[in-house]
XYZ file of C-alpha atoms in Angstrom:
601
model
C 73.037 114.430 56.919
C 76.103 116.515 57.584
C 74.415 118.436 60.363
C 73.975 115.260 62.555
C 77.461 115.146 63.968
C 77.230 118.959 64.989
C 74.058 118.036 66.961
C 75.280 114.806 68.593
C 78.858 116.296 69.544
C 77.438 119.613 70.784
C 79.351 120.269 74.104
C 76.280 121.507 76.280
C 73.479 119.558 77.773
C 70.379 121.665 78.411
C 66.977 119.993 77.872
C 66.542 121.088 74.260
C 70.081 120.041 73.371
C 69.641 116.729 75.000
C 66.547 116.100 73.036
C 68.113 117.187 69.764
C 71.291 115.297 70.218
C 69.367 112.044 69.070
C 65.971 112.919 67.625
C 67.173 114.379 64.147
C 69.460 111.269 63.809
C 66.442 109.030 64.303
C 64.309 110.782 61.673
C 67.256 110.854 59.126
C 67.727 107.098 59.685
C 64.098 106.263 59.172
C 64.095 108.373 56.141
C 67.044 106.253 54.650
C 65.352 103.009 55.432
C 62.114 104.321 53.752
C 64.471 104.887 50.783
C 65.719 101.428 50.793
C 69.213 102.723 51.315
C 71.532 100.054 52.741
C 72.999 101.544 55.999
C 75.921 99.257 55.638
C 76.630 100.139 52.107
C 76.332 103.783 52.918
C 78.754 103.388 55.871
C 81.282 101.759 53.604
C 80.941 104.567 51.093
C 81.672 107.026 53.894
C 84.858 105.073 54.795
C 85.958 104.925 51.208
C 85.211 108.646 50.561
C 87.268 109.884 53.524
C 90.175 107.618 52.808
C 91.614 110.379 50.617
C 91.417 112.853 53.365
C 93.178 110.742 55.905
C 96.846 109.825 57.031
C 98.566 108.628 53.831
C 95.140 108.063 52.255
C 94.056 105.392 54.474
C 93.261 106.068 58.158
C 91.399 109.107 59.697
C 93.769 111.916 60.741
C 92.659 112.117 64.266
C 93.958 108.512 64.735
C 97.490 109.665 64.178
C 100.313 107.466 62.889
C 99.834 103.729 62.888
C 102.267 101.670 65.046
C 105.736 101.482 63.475
C 106.587 98.076 64.971
C 104.134 95.374 63.864
C 103.914 91.557 63.874
C 104.610 89.755 60.704
C 101.310 87.823 60.445
C 98.654 88.743 57.952
C 95.045 88.969 58.697
C 91.802 90.846 57.660
C 91.581 94.257 59.347
C 88.431 95.661 61.054
C 86.008 98.042 59.096
C 87.190 96.937 55.667
C 90.606 98.419 55.811
C 91.928 95.385 53.849
C 94.834 93.074 55.130
C 97.438 93.728 57.817
C 99.203 92.591 61.011
C 97.590 91.717 64.297
C 99.340 94.758 65.725
C 97.656 96.924 63.116
C 94.372 95.309 63.667
C 94.286 95.877 67.312
C 95.258 99.524 66.675
C 92.316 100.033 64.281
C 89.971 98.292 66.598
C 91.042 100.459 69.568
C 90.314 103.736 67.571
C 87.004 102.509 66.308
C 86.000 101.663 69.882
C 86.991 105.055 71.115
C 85.197 106.818 68.391
C 82.032 104.800 69.071
C 82.132 105.761 72.724
C 82.651 109.468 71.967
C 79.750 109.249 69.453
C 81.923 110.042 66.555
C 81.063 106.714 64.651
C 83.376 105.105 62.143
C 85.965 106.748 59.932
C 84.717 109.445 57.869
C 81.961 111.914 58.901
C 81.479 109.966 62.148
C 77.750 109.810 61.327
C 75.866 107.425 63.652
C 72.810 106.892 61.338
C 74.843 104.347 59.493
C 75.409 102.204 62.732
C 72.128 101.046 64.244
C 73.921 99.829 67.360
C 75.521 103.149 67.796
C 72.542 105.153 67.235
C 70.533 102.987 69.620
C 73.157 103.712 72.320
C 72.789 107.430 71.678
C 69.047 107.213 71.789
C 69.023 105.319 75.051
C 71.345 107.720 76.779
C 69.337 110.780 75.538
C 65.906 109.244 76.616
C 67.280 108.375 80.051
C 68.549 111.708 80.561
C 65.449 113.539 79.469
C 63.390 111.103 81.861
C 65.665 112.137 84.648
C 65.470 115.778 83.825
C 61.671 115.797 84.060
C 60.566 117.818 87.062
C 58.192 116.610 89.740
C 55.347 118.531 88.320
C 55.657 116.857 84.932
C 57.067 119.580 82.965
C 60.863 120.404 81.981
C 62.991 123.380 82.622
C 66.026 124.680 80.648
C 68.354 122.540 82.895
C 67.313 120.371 86.058
C 68.101 120.244 89.702
C 67.677 122.568 92.508
C 66.245 125.862 91.555
C 64.738 124.815 88.256
C 61.067 125.321 87.284
C 58.970 124.061 84.398
C 58.902 126.158 81.351
C 55.798 125.915 78.901
C 58.201 126.301 75.813
C 60.770 123.776 76.846
C 58.067 121.310 77.948
C 56.212 121.652 74.664
C 59.466 121.022 72.815
C 60.190 117.901 74.665
C 56.717 116.371 74.543
C 56.645 117.211 70.602
C 60.040 115.488 70.252
C 59.329 112.441 72.362
C 56.019 112.022 70.371
C 58.042 112.015 67.063
C 60.501 109.531 68.666
C 57.580 107.114 69.545
C 56.224 107.377 66.095
C 59.599 106.181 64.960
C 59.798 103.127 67.036
C 61.833 104.602 70.018
C 60.822 103.216 73.191
C 59.624 105.768 75.694
C 58.205 105.219 79.237
C 54.376 106.006 78.630
C 53.895 108.106 81.892
C 56.896 110.460 80.747
C 54.892 111.808 77.826
C 51.552 111.557 79.581
C 52.709 113.675 82.572
C 54.183 116.218 80.172
C 50.803 116.463 78.398
C 48.920 116.978 81.637
C 51.309 119.910 82.513
C 50.562 121.527 79.282
C 46.872 121.006 79.559
C 46.991 122.587 83.087
C 48.936 125.503 81.689
C 46.514 125.878 78.765
C 43.419 125.830 80.886
C 44.987 128.576 83.134
C 45.758 130.770 80.150
C 42.253 130.273 78.662
C 40.909 131.532 82.021
C 43.203 134.654 81.701
C 41.913 135.176 78.195
C 38.277 134.891 79.275
C 38.895 137.379 82.037
C 40.424 139.749 79.203
C 37.218 139.246 77.196
C 35.246 140.686 80.211
C 37.542 143.610 80.191
C 37.217 143.926 76.435
C 33.430 143.839 76.634
C 33.083 146.408 79.284
C 35.712 149.046 79.732
C 34.262 149.876 83.019
C 34.598 146.236 84.297
C 36.377 146.355 87.699
C 37.730 142.820 87.942
C 40.465 142.025 90.175
C 41.599 138.878 88.694
C 44.796 138.822 86.418
C 43.930 138.703 82.773
C 45.292 138.641 79.171
C 44.060 140.559 76.174
C 45.546 138.440 73.403
C 46.555 134.844 72.584
C 50.329 134.644 71.599
C 52.854 132.497 69.715
C 53.346 130.305 72.709
C 49.558 129.539 72.779
C 49.794 128.459 69.289
C 52.893 126.235 69.842
C 51.280 124.468 72.792
C 47.891 123.981 71.151
C 49.758 122.349 68.220
C 51.545 120.003 70.485
C 48.539 118.992 72.383
C 46.634 118.520 68.955
C 49.307 115.926 68.062
C 47.605 113.710 70.807
C 44.043 114.799 70.031
C 43.760 116.684 73.298
C 43.638 120.257 74.473
C 40.730 122.700 74.757
C 39.370 123.464 71.321
C 38.354 126.955 72.559
C 41.985 128.019 72.189
C 41.374 127.962 68.292
C 38.959 130.950 68.361
C 41.353 133.016 70.266
C 44.252 132.013 67.898
C 42.347 133.116 64.904
C 41.059 136.310 66.468
C 44.548 137.307 67.713
C 46.542 136.207 64.719
C 47.395 139.727 63.823
C 49.375 139.970 67.099
C 51.628 136.985 66.273
C 54.859 136.683 64.375
C 55.285 134.731 61.142
C 56.470 131.870 63.191
C 53.272 131.898 65.323
C 51.043 132.121 62.315
C 52.837 129.091 60.936
C 52.195 127.235 64.194
C 48.513 128.232 64.073
C 48.166 127.105 60.589
C 49.542 123.686 61.668
C 47.069 123.606 64.498
C 44.163 124.252 62.246
C 45.224 121.727 59.878
C 45.478 118.965 62.568
C 42.084 120.217 63.943
C 40.523 119.585 60.415
C 39.850 123.335 59.966
C 40.824 123.648 56.415
C 39.318 127.129 55.937
C 41.057 128.679 58.665
C 44.306 126.845 57.726
C 44.083 128.373 54.224
C 43.203 131.823 55.576
C 46.486 131.637 57.847
C 48.399 130.657 54.815
C 47.191 133.572 52.927
C 48.200 135.857 55.915
C 51.652 134.372 55.839
C 52.061 135.222 52.101
C 52.543 138.731 53.057
C 55.893 137.826 54.509
C 56.908 135.662 51.517
C 59.667 137.004 49.257
C 60.606 135.136 45.960
C 63.691 135.635 43.916
C 63.176 134.121 40.475
C 66.632 134.817 39.312
C 68.052 132.668 42.189
C 65.004 130.333 42.372
C 64.678 130.804 46.176
C 61.775 131.864 48.500
C 61.862 133.014 52.146
C 59.922 134.633 54.870
C 60.978 138.217 55.487
C 60.632 138.740 59.149
C 60.967 141.930 61.178
C 64.170 142.213 63.038
C 62.853 143.280 66.428
C 62.153 139.737 67.553
C 65.160 138.036 66.275
C 66.682 137.096 69.664
C 63.306 135.428 70.887
C 62.291 131.796 70.021
C 59.289 133.226 68.011
C 61.612 135.508 65.917
C 63.831 132.770 64.467
C 63.816 132.899 60.789
C 65.026 129.442 60.208
C 62.624 127.995 62.620
C 59.646 129.975 61.166
C 60.768 128.773 57.643
C 60.864 125.041 58.805
C 57.309 125.290 60.277
C 56.012 126.980 57.254
C 57.577 124.298 55.163
C 55.876 121.782 57.140
C 52.558 123.735 56.747
C 52.865 124.010 53.036
C 53.696 120.180 52.770
C 50.529 119.368 54.736
C 48.362 121.715 52.622
C 49.833 121.748 49.136
C 52.713 119.255 48.723
C 52.948 119.821 45.027
C 53.305 123.740 45.377
C 56.118 125.027 43.273
C 57.441 127.207 46.033
C 58.458 124.214 48.146
C 61.842 123.653 46.438
C 62.510 127.298 46.489
C 62.085 127.469 50.063
C 64.314 124.333 50.610
C 67.018 125.861 48.336
C 66.947 129.015 50.569
C 67.384 126.983 53.632
C 70.240 124.970 52.138
C 71.909 128.225 50.853
C 71.909 129.775 54.417
C 73.746 126.919 56.245
C 76.624 127.890 58.404
C 79.897 126.094 57.669
C 77.961 123.996 55.131
C 76.412 121.646 57.589
C 74.274 123.414 60.152
C 72.172 126.462 60.682
C 72.387 129.001 63.501
C 71.733 126.691 66.615
C 70.900 123.285 67.651
C 67.294 124.121 67.986
C 66.781 125.497 64.474
C 69.076 122.896 62.910
C 66.883 120.047 64.459
C 63.705 121.772 63.244
C 65.021 122.177 59.637
C 66.137 118.484 59.659
C 62.729 117.437 60.831
C 61.153 119.561 57.924
C 63.726 118.236 55.373
C 62.898 114.783 56.280
C 59.160 115.353 55.605
C 59.996 117.251 52.419
C 62.018 114.213 51.025
C 59.176 111.739 51.935
C 56.593 113.937 50.307
C 58.428 114.648 47.174
C 60.634 111.615 46.719
C 63.739 113.750 45.782
C 66.118 110.973 46.212
C 66.943 109.625 42.826
C 69.525 112.000 41.120
C 71.483 111.098 38.081
C 73.974 113.976 37.105
C 77.622 115.037 36.745
C 78.566 118.318 38.664
C 81.659 120.331 37.942
C 83.068 123.074 40.166
C 85.224 125.641 38.477
C 87.417 128.358 40.105
C 88.355 131.193 37.844
C 87.366 129.228 34.716
C 89.484 126.040 35.844
C 87.839 122.808 36.646
C 88.867 121.862 40.061
C 86.415 119.036 40.928
C 84.168 116.683 38.902
C 81.594 114.398 40.644
C 79.133 111.848 39.129
C 76.030 111.757 41.605
C 73.589 108.894 41.403
C 71.071 107.266 43.800
C 73.615 104.491 44.478
C 76.323 106.988 45.711
C 74.087 109.631 47.166
C 75.770 109.319 50.512
C 79.310 108.390 49.380
C 80.220 111.171 46.708
C 82.925 113.683 47.737
C 81.030 116.886 47.823
C 83.626 119.060 49.225
C 86.218 121.318 47.731
C 88.793 123.105 50.064
C 91.126 125.778 48.978
C 93.809 126.684 51.742
C 96.836 128.675 52.214
C 98.578 129.775 48.978
C 95.808 128.351 46.888
C 93.598 131.248 47.962
C 95.383 134.238 46.599
C 94.404 138.008 47.107
C 91.840 139.574 44.831
C 88.654 138.518 43.187
C 87.691 134.982 42.494
C 84.734 133.424 40.524
C 83.212 130.142 41.511
C 81.144 128.252 38.992
C 79.042 125.141 39.401
C 77.950 123.214 36.280
C 75.485 120.353 36.193
C 74.621 117.914 33.507
C 71.671 115.531 34.122
C 68.854 115.238 36.519
C 68.464 116.312 39.988
C 68.945 119.446 42.174
C 72.341 120.807 43.145
C 72.286 122.197 46.750
C 75.661 124.077 47.620
C 77.167 126.568 50.086
C 80.503 128.267 50.430
C 82.158 129.695 53.523
C 85.461 131.276 54.574
C 87.580 130.956 57.757
C 90.415 133.263 58.725
C 92.640 133.846 61.842
C 94.632 136.864 63.117
C 98.060 137.020 64.701
C 97.467 140.251 66.685
C 98.757 139.922 70.212
C 95.839 141.112 72.177
C 92.357 140.298 71.218
C 90.316 143.484 71.322
C 86.737 143.784 72.719
C 83.736 143.724 70.352
C 79.993 143.713 70.537
C 76.979 145.845 69.826
C 73.667 144.613 71.163
C 75.485 142.719 74.078
C 78.782 143.552 75.378
C 81.019 141.969 78.053
C 83.777 143.545 80.120
C 86.019 141.199 82.192
C 87.936 142.362 85.256
C 90.474 140.434 87.251
C 91.085 141.329 90.799
C 93.808 140.085 93.225
C 92.003 139.485 96.582
C 94.002 140.550 99.745
C 92.973 139.746 103.196
C 91.381 142.765 105.009
C 89.946 141.003 108.071
C 87.965 143.236 110.449
C 86.375 142.858 113.817
C 82.759 143.500 114.630
C 80.626 143.508 117.819
C 78.224 140.742 118.253
C 75.959 139.916 121.263
C 77.496 137.222 123.599
C 75.645 134.527 125.489
C 75.038 137.049 128.478
C 74.150 140.025 126.309
C 77.711 141.416 126.422
C 79.471 142.775 123.389
C 82.033 140.368 121.944
C 84.570 140.987 119.329
C 84.275 138.674 116.238
C 86.680 138.271 113.456
C 85.151 138.513 110.080
C 86.831 137.302 106.714
C 87.037 140.089 104.227
C 88.906 140.797 101.045
C 90.118 144.027 99.333
C 89.948 143.843 95.441
C 93.120 144.997 93.708
C 92.969 145.264 89.834
C 95.282 143.141 88.041
C 97.073 144.657 85.174
C 98.677 142.895 81.948
C 101.601 140.688 82.877
C 101.423 141.598 86.494
C 103.103 138.989 88.708
C 100.881 136.918 90.880
C 102.443 134.453 93.368
C 101.179 130.919 93.240
C 98.237 130.420 95.721
C 96.903 133.930 94.981
C 93.158 134.176 95.152
C 91.720 135.861 92.095
C 88.207 137.142 91.451
C 86.837 137.342 87.920
C 84.079 139.879 87.414
C 82.013 139.821 84.190
C 80.180 142.880 83.519
C 77.404 142.603 81.022
C 75.865 145.676 79.054
C 72.603 144.707 77.409
C 70.679 147.182 75.024
C 67.632 145.089 74.923
C 65.858 142.353 76.934
C 67.090 138.991 75.698
C 66.658 135.233 76.408
C 68.706 132.028 76.390
C 72.263 133.507 76.338
C 75.540 131.683 77.017
C 78.320 133.562 78.731
C 81.664 131.808 78.544
C 84.949 132.684 80.221
C 87.921 130.669 78.997
C 89.819 129.659 82.096
C 93.544 130.637 81.880
C 95.765 127.716 82.036
C 97.280 127.160 85.471
C 94.218 128.669 87.309
C 91.633 126.578 89.076
C 88.190 127.552 90.263
C 87.699 127.705 94.105
C 84.134 126.539 93.975
C 83.868 123.646 91.612
C 80.087 122.765 92.099
C 77.992 123.305 88.838
C 74.389 124.310 89.231
C 72.119 127.456 89.613
C 73.868 130.512 91.174
C 72.072 133.657 92.498
C 74.347 136.529 92.029
C 73.062 139.675 90.657
C 71.925 137.402 87.807
C 70.275 133.905 88.101
C 72.377 131.578 85.949
C 73.066 127.943 85.603
C 76.839 127.569 85.916
C 79.096 124.843 84.712
C 82.693 124.246 85.312
C 84.607 122.637 82.531
C 88.356 121.823 81.982
C 89.050 124.976 79.913
C 86.245 127.302 80.718
C 83.303 128.441 82.828
C 79.902 128.314 81.239
C 77.152 130.593 82.480
C 73.589 130.008 81.001
C 71.221 132.802 81.330
C 67.658 132.141 80.640
C 66.875 135.927 80.456
C 68.766 139.226 80.544
C 67.073 142.481 81.031
C 68.289 145.537 79.443
C 70.957 147.415 81.324
C 74.201 146.526 83.121
C 74.700 143.538 85.081
C 77.678 141.750 86.733
C 78.477 138.127 87.835
C 81.654 136.880 89.279
C 83.513 133.759 90.459
C 86.927 132.875 92.061
C 90.022 131.291 90.799
C 93.202 130.417 92.404
C 96.695 130.747 90.687
C 98.477 127.551 90.897
C 101.002 126.676 88.129
C 103.809 129.201 87.651
C 104.120 130.536 84.060
C 102.910 133.188 81.632
C 99.483 132.556 80.117
C 97.003 134.381 77.997
C 93.403 134.406 79.257
C 91.424 134.403 76.044
C 88.344 136.681 75.929
C 85.159 136.051 77.691
C 82.263 135.908 75.255
C 78.518 136.113 75.307
C 76.217 134.898 72.624
C 72.620 134.068 72.106
C 72.219 130.184 72.007
C 69.555 130.344 69.451
C 70.477 133.792 67.921
C 74.272 133.465 67.465
C 74.416 136.861 65.637
C 73.871 138.295 69.060
C 77.530 138.239 70.232
C 80.160 140.046 72.121
C 83.436 139.476 73.572
C 85.916 140.983 76.135
C 89.689 141.788 75.506
C 92.339 139.126 76.219
C 94.827 139.476 79.205
C 98.300 138.127 79.785
C 98.796 136.746 83.324
C 102.241 135.797 84.850
C 102.206 133.408 87.890
C 105.372 133.198 89.988
C 106.688 130.755 92.639
C 105.243 131.409 96.079
C 107.864 132.966 98.289
C-alpha cells in the first residue's frame, strides 16, 4: 500500500514508469475489493490516522495554516472534517481539489486506491500516454519521439502490464496489445532463426555459414516467451532452447523459464527448473527469512535484479506449491529490505514486488490479523497498536525519533506481538551534513562537472564563391575558459557545462542529473534525444537537467549543454549525480561549486 504514492508521484516519465504509475494501484485496489474491504471506510481511516500528524492535529501539513478570517456561519465541512464556516469549507475543498489534480489523493498517505474516481483518472492518463508512446512498428522504446526505436524488453514489459490491466477490467484499445504481440512474435521468430543457425555451427565445427547466429538462448528469450504464453501464442520451439541453455541464465532468467513451463503445462520441466533455482536459495531459520543469493557481476542489468528475481520466483512458487512453508519467509525478506519503509530499489522492482504480493495475499488469505503490537526503545514502550481486519489500513504503524530524541550511542529496538498475524517491519535512518562544499563520490561510476565561460573567438575561413573565387566568411567560435569557485560572471555570460563520466564496466539504464544553479537558464530548451559523444534522452526541468542513458560503455565519456547567467547573486550549484535507474546502488556525484553573477556592465 505505502509504495503506491512513490510509484504515482515518481517525477520521470519513461515507458516503464508510465506503466507502473497506475498498474500496481489497480492490482492493490482489486485485491482490497476481493477482501471485501470498504474503500470509503479505509479512506476515512486514513484521514483519521493522519489527523494526529497534521497542523494542530486536524489538517494535512502541506495545506498550511487555515484562513484566519472566516465567516460566522456553520456548515458541514468536506471530507469528514466536522463543522465549520463557509470560508473554511472553501479552503478545505480547494486543497482537496489540488491534491486530486496532483495525484496525491485525500489527506493522509494520499493513496489513490481509496478513490475510484481518482484512480480511474490516473489509469486513463497512463493508458492514453502508453498508447501515444507506441511506435509505428508496434513496439515500445524507453521513451518516444524522433530517434527512438523498439526494445524487446520494454515491449514485453508493456504487453505484460497491459494484459494484467485488461484482466482487471481496465479498458485498453484491442489493437494496442495485438500490435505489441505481433512485434514480439516477429522478434522471437528472428531469434529462433539465429539459434537454429547456431545449431548448425554446434553440430559441425567446420560449417562455413555466412549468416549471423546465436549459440545460446538467454534471459530475454525466457521473458518474451513468458509474455507470449499469457496469450497462448509464440513458437513452442523456444521451450527446448530455454531448457537446454538454462545453465547460461541467471536466477531471474530461470524463474522466468519456470513460469513459462508452468503456463505451457510442462510441469516436469517446471519442477526441474525450481530444483535448479534451489541452489541459489538461502534460508535463515533464526530470522525466518529466505532469499536468492545472486552473483554480483550482473547487478546493474535487468536480469541481475535481486528483488525482481525474488518477485518472479515468488510467483513461480505460488503457482507450483502455494502452501510451501518457504513462501512467508521470502515475503518477510522482501518486506525487510524495503527502502524508506515503503518501496524497493526502483519503480520497476517495486511494481513487480507489488504484483507478487497481490498474488500472495490472494493465494494465502493473509488478511485477518488480530493482535497487539508494542515497540520498545531501550526497554521503554514507545508505541502500542491494536491491529485487526477492521483497521488493517487505518492503524498508525509509524514511530519517528527525531532531533534530541535520538541520542548518541547504542540503542535497542524491540517489537513485541500478542495475538494472531504476521508483523512486518523495517527501520531506516536519514541524516544531513553542514559542510560548505559537497565532495565528489563514486566507485563504479563517477561524474566530474566542469563549468566554462564561453568567450567569442570568431575566425574567418576561405569558402568558394559563386564564381569559384575565394571568399572570406565569418565563423562563430568560442574559447572555453574554466570557471573557478566564486568567480564573478556578468549577467548574460554564456556558460558551458561539461559532464565527464568515468565508467568501470558496461552499464544500462542510467540517469545523469545536473542540478541547475538558480539564476541560470538553458540556451536550448527543447527536450528529446541528443547525439553528443553519447546518445541520451534529455529533459529540461525547472531545477535540473536530466539525461537518460540507455547504455554506457566502459571508459570515459563526456556530454555538455549551455546555460546563460541571468539573475545577479551568489548561488551554489549542487552536485551533478549519476545513478542506475534500476540499480540505485550504482551511484556517483560531482563536487558542488559556488557561482557569483554580477550586473552586466
